[in-house]
PDB file of C-alpha atoms in Angstrom:
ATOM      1  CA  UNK V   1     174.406 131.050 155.898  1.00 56.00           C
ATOM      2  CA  UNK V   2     173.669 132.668 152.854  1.00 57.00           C
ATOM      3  CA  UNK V   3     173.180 130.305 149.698  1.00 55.00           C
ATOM      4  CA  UNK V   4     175.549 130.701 146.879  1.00 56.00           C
ATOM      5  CA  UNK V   5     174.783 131.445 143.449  1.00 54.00           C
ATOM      6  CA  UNK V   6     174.298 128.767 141.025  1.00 52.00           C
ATOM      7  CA  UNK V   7     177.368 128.717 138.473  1.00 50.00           C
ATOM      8  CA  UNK V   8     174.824 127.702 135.778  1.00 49.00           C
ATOM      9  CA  UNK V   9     172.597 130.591 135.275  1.00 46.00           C
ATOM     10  CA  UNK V  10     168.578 129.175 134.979  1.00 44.00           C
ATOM     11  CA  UNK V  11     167.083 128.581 131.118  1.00 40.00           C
ATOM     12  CA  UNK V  12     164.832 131.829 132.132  1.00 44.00           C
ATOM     13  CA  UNK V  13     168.329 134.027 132.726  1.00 46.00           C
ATOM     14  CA  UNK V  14     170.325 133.092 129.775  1.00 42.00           C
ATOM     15  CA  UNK V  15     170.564 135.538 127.299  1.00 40.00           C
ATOM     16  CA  UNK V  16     168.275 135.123 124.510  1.00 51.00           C
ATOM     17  CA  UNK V  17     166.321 132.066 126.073  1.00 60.00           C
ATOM     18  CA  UNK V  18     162.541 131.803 125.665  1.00 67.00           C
ATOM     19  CA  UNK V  19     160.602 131.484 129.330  1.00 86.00           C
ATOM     20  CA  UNK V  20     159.581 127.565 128.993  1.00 91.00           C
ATOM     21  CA  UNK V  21     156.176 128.194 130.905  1.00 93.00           C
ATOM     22  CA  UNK V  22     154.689 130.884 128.206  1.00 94.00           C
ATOM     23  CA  UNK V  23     156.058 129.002 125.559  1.00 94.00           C
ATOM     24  CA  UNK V  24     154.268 126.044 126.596  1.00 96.00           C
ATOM     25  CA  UNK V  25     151.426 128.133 126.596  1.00 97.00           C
ATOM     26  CA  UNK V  26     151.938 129.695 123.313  1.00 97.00           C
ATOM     27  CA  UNK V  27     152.266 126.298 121.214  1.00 98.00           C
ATOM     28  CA  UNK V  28     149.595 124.775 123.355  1.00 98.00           C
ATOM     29  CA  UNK V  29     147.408 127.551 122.490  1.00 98.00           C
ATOM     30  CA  UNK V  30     148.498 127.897 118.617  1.00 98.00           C
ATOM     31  CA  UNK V  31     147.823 123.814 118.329  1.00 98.00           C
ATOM     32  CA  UNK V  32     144.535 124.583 119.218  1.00 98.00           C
ATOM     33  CA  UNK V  33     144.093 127.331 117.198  1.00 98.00           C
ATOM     34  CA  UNK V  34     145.406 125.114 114.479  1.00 98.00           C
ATOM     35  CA  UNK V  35     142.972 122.030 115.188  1.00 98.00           C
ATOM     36  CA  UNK V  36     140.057 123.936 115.285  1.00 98.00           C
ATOM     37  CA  UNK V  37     140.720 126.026 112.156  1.00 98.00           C
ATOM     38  CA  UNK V  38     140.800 122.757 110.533  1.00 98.00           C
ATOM     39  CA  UNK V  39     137.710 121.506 112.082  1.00 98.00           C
ATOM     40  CA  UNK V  40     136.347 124.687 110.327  1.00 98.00           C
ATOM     41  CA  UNK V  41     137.709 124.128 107.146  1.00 98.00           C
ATOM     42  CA  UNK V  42     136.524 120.458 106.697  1.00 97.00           C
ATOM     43  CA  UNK V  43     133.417 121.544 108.159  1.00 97.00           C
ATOM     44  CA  UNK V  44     133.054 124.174 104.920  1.00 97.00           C
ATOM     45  CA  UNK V  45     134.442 122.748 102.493  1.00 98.00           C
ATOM     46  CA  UNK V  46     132.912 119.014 103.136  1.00 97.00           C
ATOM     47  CA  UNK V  47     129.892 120.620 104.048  1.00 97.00           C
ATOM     48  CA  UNK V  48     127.514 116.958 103.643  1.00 96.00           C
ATOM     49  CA  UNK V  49     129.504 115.198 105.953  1.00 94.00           C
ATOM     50  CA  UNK V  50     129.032 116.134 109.577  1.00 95.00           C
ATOM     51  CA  UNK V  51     125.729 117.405 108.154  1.00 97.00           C
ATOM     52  CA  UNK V  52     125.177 114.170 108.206  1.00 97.00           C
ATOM     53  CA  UNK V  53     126.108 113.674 111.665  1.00 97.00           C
ATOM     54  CA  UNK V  54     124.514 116.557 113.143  1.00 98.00           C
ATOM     55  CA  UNK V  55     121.325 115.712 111.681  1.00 98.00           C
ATOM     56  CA  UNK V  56     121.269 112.224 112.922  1.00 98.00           C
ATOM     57  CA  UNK V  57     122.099 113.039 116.113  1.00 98.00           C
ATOM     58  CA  UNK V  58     119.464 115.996 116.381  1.00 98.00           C
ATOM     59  CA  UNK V  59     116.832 113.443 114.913  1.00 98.00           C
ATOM     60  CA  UNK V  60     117.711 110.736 117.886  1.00 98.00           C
ATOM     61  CA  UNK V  61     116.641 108.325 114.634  1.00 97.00           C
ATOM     62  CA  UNK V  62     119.961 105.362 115.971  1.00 97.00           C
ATOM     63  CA  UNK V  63     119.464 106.179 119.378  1.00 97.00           C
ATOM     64  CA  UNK V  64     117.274 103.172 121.331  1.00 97.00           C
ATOM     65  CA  UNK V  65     113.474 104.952 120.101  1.00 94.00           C
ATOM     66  CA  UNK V  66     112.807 105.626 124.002  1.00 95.00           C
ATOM     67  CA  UNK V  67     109.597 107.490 123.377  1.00 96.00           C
ATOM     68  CA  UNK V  68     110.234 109.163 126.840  1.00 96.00           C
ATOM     69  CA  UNK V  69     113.437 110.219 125.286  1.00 96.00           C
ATOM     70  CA  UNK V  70     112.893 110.779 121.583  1.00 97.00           C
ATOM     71  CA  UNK V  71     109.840 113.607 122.630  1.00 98.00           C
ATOM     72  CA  UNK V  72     112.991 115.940 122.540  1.00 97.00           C
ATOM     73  CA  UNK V  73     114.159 114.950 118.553  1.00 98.00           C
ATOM     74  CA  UNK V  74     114.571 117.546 115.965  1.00 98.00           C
ATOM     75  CA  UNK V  75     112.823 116.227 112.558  1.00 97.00           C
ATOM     76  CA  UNK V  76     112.857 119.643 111.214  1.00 98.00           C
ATOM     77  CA  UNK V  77     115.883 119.900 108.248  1.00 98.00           C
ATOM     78  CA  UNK V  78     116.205 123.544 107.822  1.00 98.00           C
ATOM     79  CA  UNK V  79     116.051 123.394 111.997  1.00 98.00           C
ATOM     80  CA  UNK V  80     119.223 121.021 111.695  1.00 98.00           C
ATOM     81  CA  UNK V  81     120.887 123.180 109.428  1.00 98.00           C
ATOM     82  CA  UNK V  82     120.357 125.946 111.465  1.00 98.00           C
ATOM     83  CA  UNK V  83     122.205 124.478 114.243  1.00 98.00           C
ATOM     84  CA  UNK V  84     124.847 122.661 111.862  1.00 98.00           C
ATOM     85  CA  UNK V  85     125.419 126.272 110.622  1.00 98.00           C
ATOM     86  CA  UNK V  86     126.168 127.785 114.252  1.00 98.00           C
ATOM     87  CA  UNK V  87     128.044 125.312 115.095  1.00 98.00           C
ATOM     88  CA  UNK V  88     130.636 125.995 112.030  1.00 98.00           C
ATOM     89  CA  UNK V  89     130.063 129.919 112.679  1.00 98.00           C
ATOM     90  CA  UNK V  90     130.746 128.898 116.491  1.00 98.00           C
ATOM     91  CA  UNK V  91     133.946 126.536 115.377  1.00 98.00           C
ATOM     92  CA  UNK V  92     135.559 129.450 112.994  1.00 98.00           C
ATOM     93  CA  UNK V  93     135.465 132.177 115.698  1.00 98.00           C
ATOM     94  CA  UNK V  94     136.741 130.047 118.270  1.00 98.00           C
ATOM     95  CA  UNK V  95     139.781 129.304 115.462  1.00 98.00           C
ATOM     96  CA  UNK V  96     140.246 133.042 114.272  1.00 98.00           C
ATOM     97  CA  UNK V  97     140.546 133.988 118.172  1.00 98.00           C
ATOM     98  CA  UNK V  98     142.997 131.612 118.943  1.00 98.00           C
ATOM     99  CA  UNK V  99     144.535 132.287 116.023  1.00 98.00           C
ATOM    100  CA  UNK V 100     145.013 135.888 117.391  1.00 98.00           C
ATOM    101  CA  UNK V 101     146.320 134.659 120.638  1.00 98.00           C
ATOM    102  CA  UNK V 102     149.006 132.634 119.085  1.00 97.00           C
ATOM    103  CA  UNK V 103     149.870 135.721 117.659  1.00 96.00           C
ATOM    104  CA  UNK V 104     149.883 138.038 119.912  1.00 96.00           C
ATOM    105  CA  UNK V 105     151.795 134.557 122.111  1.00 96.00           C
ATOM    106  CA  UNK V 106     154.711 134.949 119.486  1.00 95.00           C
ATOM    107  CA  UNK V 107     154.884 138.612 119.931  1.00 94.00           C
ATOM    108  CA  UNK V 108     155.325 138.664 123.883  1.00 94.00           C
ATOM    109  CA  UNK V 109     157.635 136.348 123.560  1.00 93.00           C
ATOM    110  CA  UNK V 110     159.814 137.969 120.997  1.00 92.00           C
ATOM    111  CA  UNK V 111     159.340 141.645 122.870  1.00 87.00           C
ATOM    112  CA  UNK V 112     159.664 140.258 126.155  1.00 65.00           C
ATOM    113  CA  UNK V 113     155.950 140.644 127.727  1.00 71.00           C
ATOM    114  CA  UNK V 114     152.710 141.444 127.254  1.00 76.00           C
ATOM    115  CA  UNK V 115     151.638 138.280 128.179  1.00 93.00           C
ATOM    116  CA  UNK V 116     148.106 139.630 129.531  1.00 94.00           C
ATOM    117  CA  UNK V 117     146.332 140.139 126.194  1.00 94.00           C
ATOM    118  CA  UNK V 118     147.683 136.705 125.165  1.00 96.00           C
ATOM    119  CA  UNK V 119     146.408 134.679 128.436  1.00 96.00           C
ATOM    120  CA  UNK V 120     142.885 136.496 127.842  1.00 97.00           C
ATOM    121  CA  UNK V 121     142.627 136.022 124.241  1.00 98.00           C
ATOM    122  CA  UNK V 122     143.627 132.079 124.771  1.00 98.00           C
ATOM    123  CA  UNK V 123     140.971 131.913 127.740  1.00 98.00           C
ATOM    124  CA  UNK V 124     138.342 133.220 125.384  1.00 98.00           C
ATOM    125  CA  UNK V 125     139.016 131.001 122.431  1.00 98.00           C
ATOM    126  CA  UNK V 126     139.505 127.790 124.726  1.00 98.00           C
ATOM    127  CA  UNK V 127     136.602 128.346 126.811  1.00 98.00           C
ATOM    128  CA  UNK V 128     134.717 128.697 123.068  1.00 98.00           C
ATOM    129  CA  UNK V 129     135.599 125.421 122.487  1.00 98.00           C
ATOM    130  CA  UNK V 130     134.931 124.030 126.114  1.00 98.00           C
ATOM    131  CA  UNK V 131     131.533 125.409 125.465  1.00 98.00           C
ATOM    132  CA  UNK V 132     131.454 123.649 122.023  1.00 98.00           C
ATOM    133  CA  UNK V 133     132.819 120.339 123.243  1.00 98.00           C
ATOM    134  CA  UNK V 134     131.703 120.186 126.895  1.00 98.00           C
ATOM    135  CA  UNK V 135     127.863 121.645 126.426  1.00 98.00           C
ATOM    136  CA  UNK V 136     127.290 121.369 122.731  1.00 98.00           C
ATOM    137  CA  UNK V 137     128.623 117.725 121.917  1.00 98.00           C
ATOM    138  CA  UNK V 138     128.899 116.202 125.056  1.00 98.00           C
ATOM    139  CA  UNK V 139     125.962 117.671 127.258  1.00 98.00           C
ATOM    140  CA  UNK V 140     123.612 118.457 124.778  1.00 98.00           C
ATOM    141  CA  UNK V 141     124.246 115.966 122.275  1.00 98.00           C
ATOM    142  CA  UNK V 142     125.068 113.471 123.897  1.00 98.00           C
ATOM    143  CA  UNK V 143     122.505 113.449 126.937  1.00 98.00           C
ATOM    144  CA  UNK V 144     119.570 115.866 125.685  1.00 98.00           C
ATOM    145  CA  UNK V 145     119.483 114.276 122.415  1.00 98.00           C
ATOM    146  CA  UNK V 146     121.090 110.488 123.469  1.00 98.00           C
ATOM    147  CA  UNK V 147     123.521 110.524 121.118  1.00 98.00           C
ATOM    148  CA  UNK V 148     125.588 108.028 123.323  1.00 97.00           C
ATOM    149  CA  UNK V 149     122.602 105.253 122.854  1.00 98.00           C
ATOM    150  CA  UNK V 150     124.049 105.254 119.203  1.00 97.00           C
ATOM    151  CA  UNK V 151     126.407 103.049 117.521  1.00 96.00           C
ATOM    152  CA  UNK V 152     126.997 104.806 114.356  1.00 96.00           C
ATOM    153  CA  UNK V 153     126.283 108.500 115.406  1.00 97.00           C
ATOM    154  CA  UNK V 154     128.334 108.890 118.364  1.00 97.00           C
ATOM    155  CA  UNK V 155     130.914 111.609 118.400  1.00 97.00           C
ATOM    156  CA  UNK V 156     131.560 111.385 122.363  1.00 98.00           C
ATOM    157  CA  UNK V 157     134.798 110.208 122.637  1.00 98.00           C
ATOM    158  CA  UNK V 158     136.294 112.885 119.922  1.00 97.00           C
ATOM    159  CA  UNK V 159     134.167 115.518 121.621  1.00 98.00           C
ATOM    160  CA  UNK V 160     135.927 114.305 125.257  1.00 98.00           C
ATOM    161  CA  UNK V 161     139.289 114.699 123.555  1.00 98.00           C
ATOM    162  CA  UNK V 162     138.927 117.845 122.375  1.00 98.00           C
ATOM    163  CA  UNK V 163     137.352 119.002 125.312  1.00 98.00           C
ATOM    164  CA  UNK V 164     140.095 117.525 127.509  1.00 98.00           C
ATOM    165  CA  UNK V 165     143.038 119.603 125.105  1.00 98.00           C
ATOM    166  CA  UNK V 166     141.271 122.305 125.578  1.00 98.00           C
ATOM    167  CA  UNK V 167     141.461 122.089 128.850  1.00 98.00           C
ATOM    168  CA  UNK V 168     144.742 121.254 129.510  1.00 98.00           C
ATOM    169  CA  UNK V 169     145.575 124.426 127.691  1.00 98.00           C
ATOM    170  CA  UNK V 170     143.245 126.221 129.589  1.00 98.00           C
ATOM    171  CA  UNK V 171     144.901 124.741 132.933  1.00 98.00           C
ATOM    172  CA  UNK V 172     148.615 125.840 131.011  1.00 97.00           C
ATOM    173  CA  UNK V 173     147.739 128.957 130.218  1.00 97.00           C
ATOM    174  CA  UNK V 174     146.651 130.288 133.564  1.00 96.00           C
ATOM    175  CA  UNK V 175     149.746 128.183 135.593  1.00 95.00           C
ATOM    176  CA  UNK V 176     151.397 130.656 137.509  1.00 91.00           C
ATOM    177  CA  UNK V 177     154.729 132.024 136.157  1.00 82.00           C
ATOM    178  CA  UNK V 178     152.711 133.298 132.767  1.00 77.00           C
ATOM    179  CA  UNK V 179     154.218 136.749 133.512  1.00 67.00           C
ATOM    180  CA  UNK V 180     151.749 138.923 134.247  1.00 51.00           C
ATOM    181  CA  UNK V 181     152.949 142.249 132.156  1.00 48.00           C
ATOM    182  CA  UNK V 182     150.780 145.139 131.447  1.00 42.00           C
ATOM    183  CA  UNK V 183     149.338 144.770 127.491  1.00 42.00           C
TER     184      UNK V 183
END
């Protein structure tokens, strides 16, 4: 028996409709983009602030003063600001690529494909800020330099959030039915 044809034609068949799945993908992506531009921003233009928190957390100076933990502290200032600095240099590229994406998103989708460059330019920028989240606040931070053991100086839970968005979008973004069309 052959199956008959709908008499409602699919979202994905009607003229002029927008494929849900790269959509998705598209605002997951430019949300992202969005957030971490902001990060950014703050990060520049309220440059004392997470200063602050970087170099407390680098110093291990709230953590429980475990001296077979706080061998690994960083006392050093300009040291701190150093890594304060890469992480903002770290935070805008991450932005200004998914920025792209959700460009180049928005242009697929208008044209109709070339949804290759916009999958690989998402998967750089959110495994920039996997890296940034997942290694840099959460690994790093938060193990090498015991940044959990503080009460005041612990940025684990927003650093698990982002890294969890990020992922999700990563996850999104590579679900089949992203048409895979040439760039």
């Amino acid at each position: 028996m052959t199956p008959r044809p709908s008499a409602r034609p699919s979202l994905r068949h009607r003229a002029g409709a927008l494929p849900v799945l790269p959509l998705t993908a598209a605002l997951l992506t430019a949300t992202v983009a969005l957030y971490m531009a902001l990060v950014a921003l703050g990060n520049i233009t309220d440059f004392g602030t997470n200063r602050a928190f970087v170099h407390h957390v680098l110093a291990m100076d709230t953590t429980f003063k475990d001296p077979d933990l706080t061998w690994r502290a960083i006392d050093s200032t300009a040291l701190q600001d150093v890594a304060y600095v890469l992480i903002i240099v770290w935070e805008t590229v991450a932005a200004l690529v998914l920025v792209a994406a959700g460009v180049v998103w928005a242009r697929a989708l208008r044209g109709g494909g070339a949804f290759v460059r916009a999958r690989r330019l998402s998967t750089v920028g959110l495994l920039m800020v996997l890296l940034l989240f997942g290694a840099g606040f959460i690994a790093i931070g938060g193990e090498w330099f015991a940044m959990w053991q503080s009460k005041t100086w612990n940025g684990l839970e927003a650093a698990t959030r982002n890294f969890v968005l990020a992922a999700f979008t990563l996850l999104v973004v590579h679900l089949p039915g992203v048409e895979e069309r040439s760039v």
